[in-house]
């Protein structure tokens, strides 16, 4: 797994050159739309601060956030930080994890699901006491390499500096496995390989020595000798020989 934890707002985008072959689909990447989602989530969190160290959990309504509510999760740490309760789970995350409507705790989340990866990140927010952005890669329960990017934001149940809720917004994309990537690379190389010029087909004898011979000479059958039924076999043979010599 590859992780990249960083304070929210910093970017490490690499320049990607444009490919001439538009017919070849590039591997999936976490792009600008996903990043803008996390910026909107951060702005939403900041709008709830109201001169407090952390927004009040009473002001948060995950079900009412149409923009990114389906990609969000709310963790309740009021009973401790080791195994937080899942207080809210958006539909997209629920489907990715294969969880039922009944919510549980982080320890009950299916292994190798996206939600199980939050244990690698939510302790960072308690240490930093501020929103934390992260991106990483892992192999999920469907044996697909998955790139994911998210932001975790602290909330409090009172007006002091105690963090007892964390609200996260996550986006992800499944990528092809190593074998599929190798097959794609081979197909791309084959598609870009130089090709021999196409030569128009020419009739074999178009310029040959028999070009002036009329097609009728070959297509019309030889004229049979005109003999009546009373002619003898010898007469037929003589006539046939004469016809052959004339040809």
PDB file of C-alpha atoms in Angstrom:
ATOM      1  CA  UNK A   1       0.000   0.000   0.000  1.00  0.00           C
ATOM      2  CA  UNK A   2       1.213   3.506  -0.781  1.00  0.00           C
ATOM      3  CA  UNK A   3       0.220   6.329   1.584  1.00  0.00           C
ATOM      4  CA  UNK A   4       0.535  10.087   1.437  1.00  0.00           C
ATOM      5  CA  UNK A   5      -0.711  11.931   4.511  1.00  0.00           C
ATOM      6  CA  UNK A   6      -0.560  15.705   4.453  1.00  0.00           C
ATOM      7  CA  UNK A   7      -2.274  18.759   5.928  1.00  0.00           C
ATOM      8  CA  UNK A   8      -5.295  19.550   3.814  1.00  0.00           C
ATOM      9  CA  UNK A   9      -4.712  22.046   1.027  1.00  0.00           C
ATOM     10  CA  UNK A  10      -1.297  20.929  -0.247  1.00  0.00           C
ATOM     11  CA  UNK A  11      -1.085  19.262  -3.638  1.00  0.00           C
ATOM     12  CA  UNK A  12       1.538  17.118  -5.300  1.00  0.00           C
ATOM     13  CA  UNK A  13       0.209  16.975  -8.821  1.00  0.00           C
ATOM     14  CA  UNK A  14       2.473  15.673 -11.563  1.00  0.00           C
ATOM     15  CA  UNK A  15       2.447  16.928 -15.133  1.00  0.00           C
ATOM     16  CA  UNK A  16       1.059  14.383 -17.551  1.00  0.00           C
ATOM     17  CA  UNK A  17       1.892  14.768 -21.228  1.00  0.00           C
ATOM     18  CA  UNK A  18      -0.925  14.523 -23.750  1.00  0.00           C
ATOM     19  CA  UNK A  19      -0.971  11.375 -25.829  1.00  0.00           C
ATOM     20  CA  UNK A  20      -1.498  11.580 -29.552  1.00  0.00           C
ATOM     21  CA  UNK A  21      -3.508   8.374 -29.655  1.00  0.00           C
ATOM     22  CA  UNK A  22      -6.887   9.473 -28.308  1.00  0.00           C
ATOM     23  CA  UNK A  23      -8.341   5.998 -28.748  1.00  0.00           C
ATOM     24  CA  UNK A  24      -6.246   4.554 -25.903  1.00  0.00           C
ATOM     25  CA  UNK A  25      -7.845   5.067 -22.525  1.00  0.00           C
ATOM     26  CA  UNK A  26      -5.478   6.246 -19.789  1.00  0.00           C
ATOM     27  CA  UNK A  27      -5.408   4.481 -16.396  1.00  0.00           C
ATOM     28  CA  UNK A  28      -7.837   5.984 -13.890  1.00  0.00           C
ATOM     29  CA  UNK A  29      -6.473   8.747 -11.670  1.00  0.00           C
ATOM     30  CA  UNK A  30      -7.825  10.860  -8.836  1.00  0.00           C
ATOM     31  CA  UNK A  31      -8.425  14.098 -10.690  1.00  0.00           C
ATOM     32  CA  UNK A  32      -9.532  17.690 -10.308  1.00  0.00           C
ATOM     33  CA  UNK A  33     -13.221  16.911  -9.728  1.00  0.00           C
ATOM     34  CA  UNK A  34     -12.398  14.729  -6.737  1.00  0.00           C
ATOM     35  CA  UNK A  35     -10.063  17.367  -5.324  1.00  0.00           C
ATOM     36  CA  UNK A  36     -12.736  20.024  -5.669  1.00  0.00           C
ATOM     37  CA  UNK A  37     -15.097  17.781  -3.716  1.00  0.00           C
ATOM     38  CA  UNK A  38     -12.685  17.772  -0.801  1.00  0.00           C
ATOM     39  CA  UNK A  39     -12.249  21.541  -1.029  1.00  0.00           C
ATOM     40  CA  UNK A  40     -16.028  21.936  -0.812  1.00  0.00           C
ATOM     41  CA  UNK A  41     -16.093  19.566   2.162  1.00  0.00           C
ATOM     42  CA  UNK A  42     -13.424  21.644   3.909  1.00  0.00           C
ATOM     43  CA  UNK A  43     -15.301  24.879   3.187  1.00  0.00           C
ATOM     44  CA  UNK A  44     -18.441  23.293   4.608  1.00  0.00           C
ATOM     45  CA  UNK A  45     -16.557  22.366   7.783  1.00  0.00           C
ATOM     46  CA  UNK A  46     -15.069  25.869   8.078  1.00  0.00           C
ATOM     47  CA  UNK A  47     -18.518  27.448   7.710  1.00  0.00           C
ATOM     48  CA  UNK A  48     -19.628  25.599  10.857  1.00  0.00           C
ATOM     49  CA  UNK A  49     -16.760  26.820  13.070  1.00  0.00           C
ATOM     50  CA  UNK A  50     -18.382  30.059  14.272  1.00  0.00           C
ATOM     51  CA  UNK A  51     -15.365  31.200  16.324  1.00  0.00           C
ATOM     52  CA  UNK A  52     -15.068  27.823  18.063  1.00  0.00           C
ATOM     53  CA  UNK A  53     -12.024  25.521  18.112  1.00  0.00           C
ATOM     54  CA  UNK A  54     -14.091  22.876  16.304  1.00  0.00           C
ATOM     55  CA  UNK A  55     -17.573  22.865  14.780  1.00  0.00           C
ATOM     56  CA  UNK A  56     -20.371  21.490  16.937  1.00  0.00           C
ATOM     57  CA  UNK A  57     -21.586  18.029  15.993  1.00  0.00           C
ATOM     58  CA  UNK A  58     -25.121  19.349  16.501  1.00  0.00           C
ATOM     59  CA  UNK A  59     -24.684  21.544  13.410  1.00  0.00           C
ATOM     60  CA  UNK A  60     -23.659  18.649  11.162  1.00  0.00           C
ATOM     61  CA  UNK A  61     -26.318  17.001   8.978  1.00  0.00           C
ATOM     62  CA  UNK A  62     -24.620  14.396   6.734  1.00  0.00           C
ATOM     63  CA  UNK A  63     -27.921  13.226   5.250  1.00  0.00           C
ATOM     64  CA  UNK A  64     -28.721  16.762   4.135  1.00  0.00           C
ATOM     65  CA  UNK A  65     -25.432  17.325   2.280  1.00  0.00           C
ATOM     66  CA  UNK A  66     -26.318  16.382  -1.294  1.00  0.00           C
ATOM     67  CA  UNK A  67     -22.919  17.320  -2.717  1.00  0.00           C
ATOM     68  CA  UNK A  68     -20.782  14.735  -0.931  1.00  0.00           C
ATOM     69  CA  UNK A  69     -23.042  13.094   1.678  1.00  0.00           C
ATOM     70  CA  UNK A  70     -23.017   9.766  -0.177  1.00  0.00           C
ATOM     71  CA  UNK A  71     -19.209   9.676   0.016  1.00  0.00           C
ATOM     72  CA  UNK A  72     -19.018  10.556   3.699  1.00  0.00           C
ATOM     73  CA  UNK A  73     -18.677   8.796   7.041  1.00  0.00           C
ATOM     74  CA  UNK A  74     -19.100  10.054  10.605  1.00  0.00           C
ATOM     75  CA  UNK A  75     -17.123   8.388  13.393  1.00  0.00           C
ATOM     76  CA  UNK A  76     -18.163   8.724  17.043  1.00  0.00           C
ATOM     77  CA  UNK A  77     -15.263   8.663  19.528  1.00  0.00           C
ATOM     78  CA  UNK A  78     -17.268   9.445  22.662  1.00  0.00           C
ATOM     79  CA  UNK A  79     -16.684   5.893  23.939  1.00  0.00           C
ATOM     80  CA  UNK A  80     -12.953   5.905  23.113  1.00  0.00           C
ATOM     81  CA  UNK A  81     -10.536   6.233  20.202  1.00  0.00           C
ATOM     82  CA  UNK A  82      -9.639   2.570  19.768  1.00  0.00           C
ATOM     83  CA  UNK A  83     -12.889   1.403  18.157  1.00  0.00           C
ATOM     84  CA  UNK A  84     -15.133   4.328  17.153  1.00  0.00           C
ATOM     85  CA  UNK A  85     -18.799   3.859  16.356  1.00  0.00           C
ATOM     86  CA  UNK A  86     -20.012   4.530  12.811  1.00  0.00           C
ATOM     87  CA  UNK A  87     -22.692   7.183  13.325  1.00  0.00           C
ATOM     88  CA  UNK A  88     -23.301   7.812   9.608  1.00  0.00           C
ATOM     89  CA  UNK A  89     -22.291   6.066   6.405  1.00  0.00           C
ATOM     90  CA  UNK A  90     -23.125   7.438   2.954  1.00  0.00           C
ATOM     91  CA  UNK A  91     -24.686   5.244   0.306  1.00  0.00           C
ATOM     92  CA  UNK A  92     -21.654   5.104  -2.014  1.00  0.00           C
ATOM     93  CA  UNK A  93     -19.350   4.060   0.827  1.00  0.00           C
ATOM     94  CA  UNK A  94     -21.905   1.575   2.120  1.00  0.00           C
ATOM     95  CA  UNK A  95     -22.096  -0.129  -1.285  1.00  0.00           C
ATOM     96  CA  UNK A  96     -18.314  -0.200  -1.673  1.00  0.00           C
ATOM     97  CA  UNK A  97     -17.927  -1.872   1.716  1.00  0.00           C
ATOM     98  CA  UNK A  98     -20.919  -4.177   1.310  1.00  0.00           C
ATOM     99  CA  UNK A  99     -22.385  -3.109   4.658  1.00  0.00           C
ATOM    100  CA  UNK A 100     -26.029  -3.443   5.655  1.00  0.00           C
ATOM    101  CA  UNK A 101     -28.201  -0.601   6.879  1.00  0.00           C
ATOM    102  CA  UNK A 102     -27.367  -1.470  10.484  1.00  0.00           C
ATOM    103  CA  UNK A 103     -24.284   0.495  11.479  1.00  0.00           C
ATOM    104  CA  UNK A 104     -21.624  -0.854  13.789  1.00  0.00           C
ATOM    105  CA  UNK A 105     -18.061  -0.040  14.698  1.00  0.00           C
ATOM    106  CA  UNK A 106     -14.858   0.217  12.731  1.00  0.00           C
ATOM    107  CA  UNK A 107     -13.823  -3.230  13.989  1.00  0.00           C
ATOM    108  CA  UNK A 108     -16.926  -4.710  12.287  1.00  0.00           C
ATOM    109  CA  UNK A 109     -16.141  -3.265   8.866  1.00  0.00           C
ATOM    110  CA  UNK A 110     -15.246  -5.951   6.265  1.00  0.00           C
ATOM    111  CA  UNK A 111     -11.524  -6.398   5.810  1.00  0.00           C
ATOM    112  CA  UNK A 112      -9.864  -4.984   2.697  1.00  0.00           C
ATOM    113  CA  UNK A 113     -12.744  -2.549   2.257  1.00  0.00           C
ATOM    114  CA  UNK A 114     -12.186   1.159   1.772  1.00  0.00           C
ATOM    115  CA  UNK A 115     -13.699   2.016   5.123  1.00  0.00           C
ATOM    116  CA  UNK A 116     -11.249  -0.294   6.895  1.00  0.00           C
ATOM    117  CA  UNK A 117      -8.414   1.945   5.668  1.00  0.00           C
ATOM    118  CA  UNK A 118      -9.619   4.830   7.848  1.00  0.00           C
ATOM    119  CA  UNK A 119      -7.874   3.293  10.830  1.00  0.00           C
ATOM    120  CA  UNK A 120      -4.622   4.321   9.130  1.00  0.00           C
ATOM    121  CA  UNK A 121      -5.703   7.948   9.043  1.00  0.00           C
ATOM    122  CA  UNK A 122      -8.115   9.045  11.764  1.00  0.00           C
ATOM    123  CA  UNK A 123      -5.506   8.987  14.548  1.00  0.00           C
ATOM    124  CA  UNK A 124      -3.590  11.600  12.565  1.00  0.00           C
ATOM    125  CA  UNK A 125      -6.420  14.076  12.993  1.00  0.00           C
ATOM    126  CA  UNK A 126      -6.340  13.666  16.759  1.00  0.00           C
ATOM    127  CA  UNK A 127      -2.583  14.260  16.753  1.00  0.00           C
ATOM    128  CA  UNK A 128      -2.791  17.304  14.450  1.00  0.00           C
ATOM    129  CA  UNK A 129      -6.067  18.658  15.893  1.00  0.00           C
ATOM    130  CA  UNK A 130      -6.960  19.939  12.434  1.00  0.00           C
ATOM    131  CA  UNK A 131      -8.413  18.617   9.179  1.00  0.00           C
ATOM    132  CA  UNK A 132      -6.120  16.129   7.467  1.00  0.00           C
ATOM    133  CA  UNK A 133      -6.046  15.249   3.782  1.00  0.00           C
ATOM    134  CA  UNK A 134      -4.753  11.886   2.616  1.00  0.00           C
ATOM    135  CA  UNK A 135      -4.363   9.725  -0.453  1.00  0.00           C
ATOM    136  CA  UNK A 136      -3.270   6.124  -0.708  1.00  0.00           C
ATOM    137  CA  UNK A 137      -3.568   2.885  -2.663  1.00  0.00           C
ATOM    138  CA  UNK A 138      -4.512  -0.633  -1.605  1.00  0.00           C
ATOM    139  CA  UNK A 139      -5.922  -3.899  -2.988  1.00  0.00           C
ATOM    140  CA  UNK A 140      -9.587  -4.273  -2.077  1.00  0.00           C
ATOM    141  CA  UNK A 141     -11.744  -7.336  -1.399  1.00  0.00           C
ATOM    142  CA  UNK A 142     -12.317  -7.739  -5.150  1.00  0.00           C
ATOM    143  CA  UNK A 143      -8.546  -7.966  -5.722  1.00  0.00           C
ATOM    144  CA  UNK A 144      -8.615  -4.627  -7.515  1.00  0.00           C
ATOM    145  CA  UNK A 145      -5.976  -1.995  -6.916  1.00  0.00           C
ATOM    146  CA  UNK A 146      -7.821   1.057  -5.553  1.00  0.00           C
ATOM    147  CA  UNK A 147      -6.667   4.663  -5.440  1.00  0.00           C
ATOM    148  CA  UNK A 148      -8.438   6.750  -2.835  1.00  0.00           C
ATOM    149  CA  UNK A 149      -8.276  10.317  -1.606  1.00  0.00           C
ATOM    150  CA  UNK A 150     -10.075  11.939   1.284  1.00  0.00           C
ATOM    151  CA  UNK A 151     -10.260  14.491   4.059  1.00  0.00           C
ATOM    152  CA  UNK A 152     -11.038  13.966   7.749  1.00  0.00           C
ATOM    153  CA  UNK A 153     -12.412  16.872   9.803  1.00  0.00           C
ATOM    154  CA  UNK A 154     -12.780  17.147  13.603  1.00  0.00           C
ATOM    155  CA  UNK A 155     -16.064  17.907  15.394  1.00  0.00           C
ATOM    156  CA  UNK A 156     -16.911  18.341  19.056  1.00  0.00           C
ATOM    157  CA  UNK A 157     -20.018  17.609  21.101  1.00  0.00           C
ATOM    158  CA  UNK A 158     -19.420  20.664  23.306  1.00  0.00           C
ATOM    159  CA  UNK A 159     -17.698  24.045  23.111  1.00  0.00           C
ATOM    160  CA  UNK A 160     -14.308  22.982  24.452  1.00  0.00           C
ATOM    161  CA  UNK A 161     -11.312  21.644  22.532  1.00  0.00           C
ATOM    162  CA  UNK A 162     -12.255  17.975  22.854  1.00  0.00           C
ATOM    163  CA  UNK A 163     -12.438  16.075  19.543  1.00  0.00           C
ATOM    164  CA  UNK A 164     -15.020  13.310  19.868  1.00  0.00           C
ATOM    165  CA  UNK A 165     -16.373  13.094  16.314  1.00  0.00           C
ATOM    166  CA  UNK A 166     -14.605  12.907  12.958  1.00  0.00           C
ATOM    167  CA  UNK A 167     -16.355  13.502   9.648  1.00  0.00           C
ATOM    168  CA  UNK A 168     -14.682  12.113   6.528  1.00  0.00           C
ATOM    169  CA  UNK A 169     -15.285  12.545   2.795  1.00  0.00           C
ATOM    170  CA  UNK A 170     -13.629   9.988   0.505  1.00  0.00           C
ATOM    171  CA  UNK A 171     -13.404   9.384  -3.222  1.00  0.00           C
ATOM    172  CA  UNK A 172     -11.849   6.388  -4.952  1.00  0.00           C
ATOM    173  CA  UNK A 173     -11.213   4.672  -8.278  1.00  0.00           C
ATOM    174  CA  UNK A 174     -10.462   1.038  -9.007  1.00  0.00           C
ATOM    175  CA  UNK A 175      -7.504   0.377 -11.304  1.00  0.00           C
ATOM    176  CA  UNK A 176      -6.520  -2.561 -13.476  1.00  0.00           C
ATOM    177  CA  UNK A 177      -4.296  -5.211 -11.888  1.00  0.00           C
ATOM    178  CA  UNK A 178      -0.698  -5.860 -12.928  1.00  0.00           C
ATOM    179  CA  UNK A 179      -1.634  -8.415 -15.594  1.00  0.00           C
ATOM    180  CA  UNK A 180      -4.282  -6.130 -17.065  1.00  0.00           C
ATOM    181  CA  UNK A 181      -1.885  -3.178 -17.045  1.00  0.00           C
ATOM    182  CA  UNK A 182       0.742  -5.252 -18.866  1.00  0.00           C
ATOM    183  CA  UNK A 183      -1.834  -6.292 -21.473  1.00  0.00           C
ATOM    184  CA  UNK A 184      -2.910  -2.675 -21.932  1.00  0.00           C
ATOM    185  CA  UNK A 185       0.713  -1.546 -22.332  1.00  0.00           C
ATOM    186  CA  UNK A 186       1.301  -4.247 -24.944  1.00  0.00           C
ATOM    187  CA  UNK A 187      -1.838  -3.232 -26.833  1.00  0.00           C
ATOM    188  CA  UNK A 188      -0.793   0.430 -26.756  1.00  0.00           C
ATOM    189  CA  UNK A 189       2.678  -0.432 -28.092  1.00  0.00           C
ATOM    190  CA  UNK A 190       1.143  -2.527 -30.865  1.00  0.00           C
ATOM    191  CA  UNK A 191      -1.273   0.258 -31.806  1.00  0.00           C
ATOM    192  CA  UNK A 192       1.563   2.780 -32.061  1.00  0.00           C
ATOM    193  CA  UNK A 193       3.957   0.546 -34.003  1.00  0.00           C
ATOM    194  CA  UNK A 194       4.768   1.731 -37.579  1.00  0.00           C
ATOM    195  CA  UNK A 195       2.722   0.001 -40.210  1.00  0.00           C
ATOM    196  CA  UNK A 196       3.753  -1.015 -43.756  1.00  0.00           C
ATOM    197  CA  UNK A 197       2.127   1.046 -46.529  1.00  0.00           C
ATOM    198  CA  UNK A 198      -0.849  -0.537 -48.220  1.00  0.00           C
ATOM    199  CA  UNK A 199      -0.182  -1.284 -51.936  1.00  0.00           C
ATOM    200  CA  UNK A 200      -3.267  -1.409 -54.196  1.00  0.00           C
ATOM    201  CA  UNK A 201      -3.915  -4.851 -55.669  1.00  0.00           C
ATOM    202  CA  UNK A 202      -3.036  -5.165 -59.425  1.00  0.00           C
ATOM    203  CA  UNK A 203      -4.279  -7.974 -61.728  1.00  0.00           C
ATOM    204  CA  UNK A 204      -1.437 -10.432 -62.223  1.00  0.00           C
ATOM    205  CA  UNK A 205      -1.498 -10.328 -66.062  1.00  0.00           C
ATOM    206  CA  UNK A 206      -2.524  -6.709 -66.549  1.00  0.00           C
ATOM    207  CA  UNK A 207       0.885  -5.827 -68.031  1.00  0.00           C
ATOM    208  CA  UNK A 208       1.858  -9.314 -69.170  1.00  0.00           C
ATOM    209  CA  UNK A 209       2.535 -10.594 -72.642  1.00  0.00           C
ATOM    210  CA  UNK A 210      -1.039 -11.834 -73.054  1.00  0.00           C
ATOM    211  CA  UNK A 211      -2.656  -8.464 -72.273  1.00  0.00           C
ATOM    212  CA  UNK A 212      -3.825  -8.039 -75.901  1.00  0.00           C
ATOM    213  CA  UNK A 213      -5.393 -11.446 -76.195  1.00  0.00           C
ATOM    214  CA  UNK A 214      -9.151 -11.153 -76.398  1.00  0.00           C
ATOM    215  CA  UNK A 215     -11.042 -12.705 -73.536  1.00  0.00           C
ATOM    216  CA  UNK A 216     -13.321 -14.354 -76.110  1.00  0.00           C
ATOM    217  CA  UNK A 217     -10.396 -16.505 -77.273  1.00  0.00           C
ATOM    218  CA  UNK A 218     -10.463 -18.248 -73.907  1.00  0.00           C
ATOM    219  CA  UNK A 219     -14.090 -18.040 -73.002  1.00  0.00           C
ATOM    220  CA  UNK A 220     -15.715 -19.294 -76.260  1.00  0.00           C
ATOM    221  CA  UNK A 221     -15.652 -23.094 -76.747  1.00  0.00           C
ATOM    222  CA  UNK A 222     -14.094 -24.528 -79.939  1.00  0.00           C
ATOM    223  CA  UNK A 223     -16.561 -25.047 -82.780  1.00  0.00           C
ATOM    224  CA  UNK A 224     -17.507 -28.687 -83.155  1.00  0.00           C
ATOM    225  CA  UNK A 225     -17.406 -30.300 -86.679  1.00  0.00           C
ATOM    226  CA  UNK A 226     -20.764 -30.229 -88.487  1.00  0.00           C
ATOM    227  CA  UNK A 227     -21.596 -33.859 -89.438  1.00  0.00           C
ATOM    228  CA  UNK A 228     -24.895 -35.566 -89.907  1.00  0.00           C
ATOM    229  CA  UNK A 229     -25.982 -38.659 -88.114  1.00  0.00           C
ATOM    230  CA  UNK A 230     -25.096 -40.882 -91.144  1.00  0.00           C
ATOM    231  CA  UNK A 231     -21.397 -40.029 -91.025  1.00  0.00           C
ATOM    232  CA  UNK A 232     -19.087 -42.902 -90.160  1.00  0.00           C
ATOM    233  CA  UNK A 233     -16.608 -42.982 -87.288  1.00  0.00           C
ATOM    234  CA  UNK A 234     -13.800 -42.359 -89.778  1.00  0.00           C
ATOM    235  CA  UNK A 235     -15.541 -39.248 -90.998  1.00  0.00           C
ATOM    236  CA  UNK A 236     -15.825 -37.975 -87.391  1.00  0.00           C
ATOM    237  CA  UNK A 237     -12.126 -38.582 -86.774  1.00  0.00           C
ATOM    238  CA  UNK A 238     -11.096 -36.799 -89.956  1.00  0.00           C
ATOM    239  CA  UNK A 239     -13.326 -33.858 -89.147  1.00  0.00           C
ATOM    240  CA  UNK A 240     -12.011 -33.696 -85.585  1.00  0.00           C
ATOM    241  CA  UNK A 241      -8.374 -33.706 -86.807  1.00  0.00           C
ATOM    242  CA  UNK A 242      -9.137 -30.925 -89.271  1.00  0.00           C
ATOM    243  CA  UNK A 243     -10.784 -28.874 -86.545  1.00  0.00           C
ATOM    244  CA  UNK A 244      -7.770 -29.321 -84.251  1.00  0.00           C
ATOM    245  CA  UNK A 245      -5.312 -28.288 -86.969  1.00  0.00           C
ATOM    246  CA  UNK A 246      -7.411 -25.208 -87.723  1.00  0.00           C
ATOM    247  CA  UNK A 247      -7.250 -24.180 -84.048  1.00  0.00           C
TER     248      UNK A 247
END
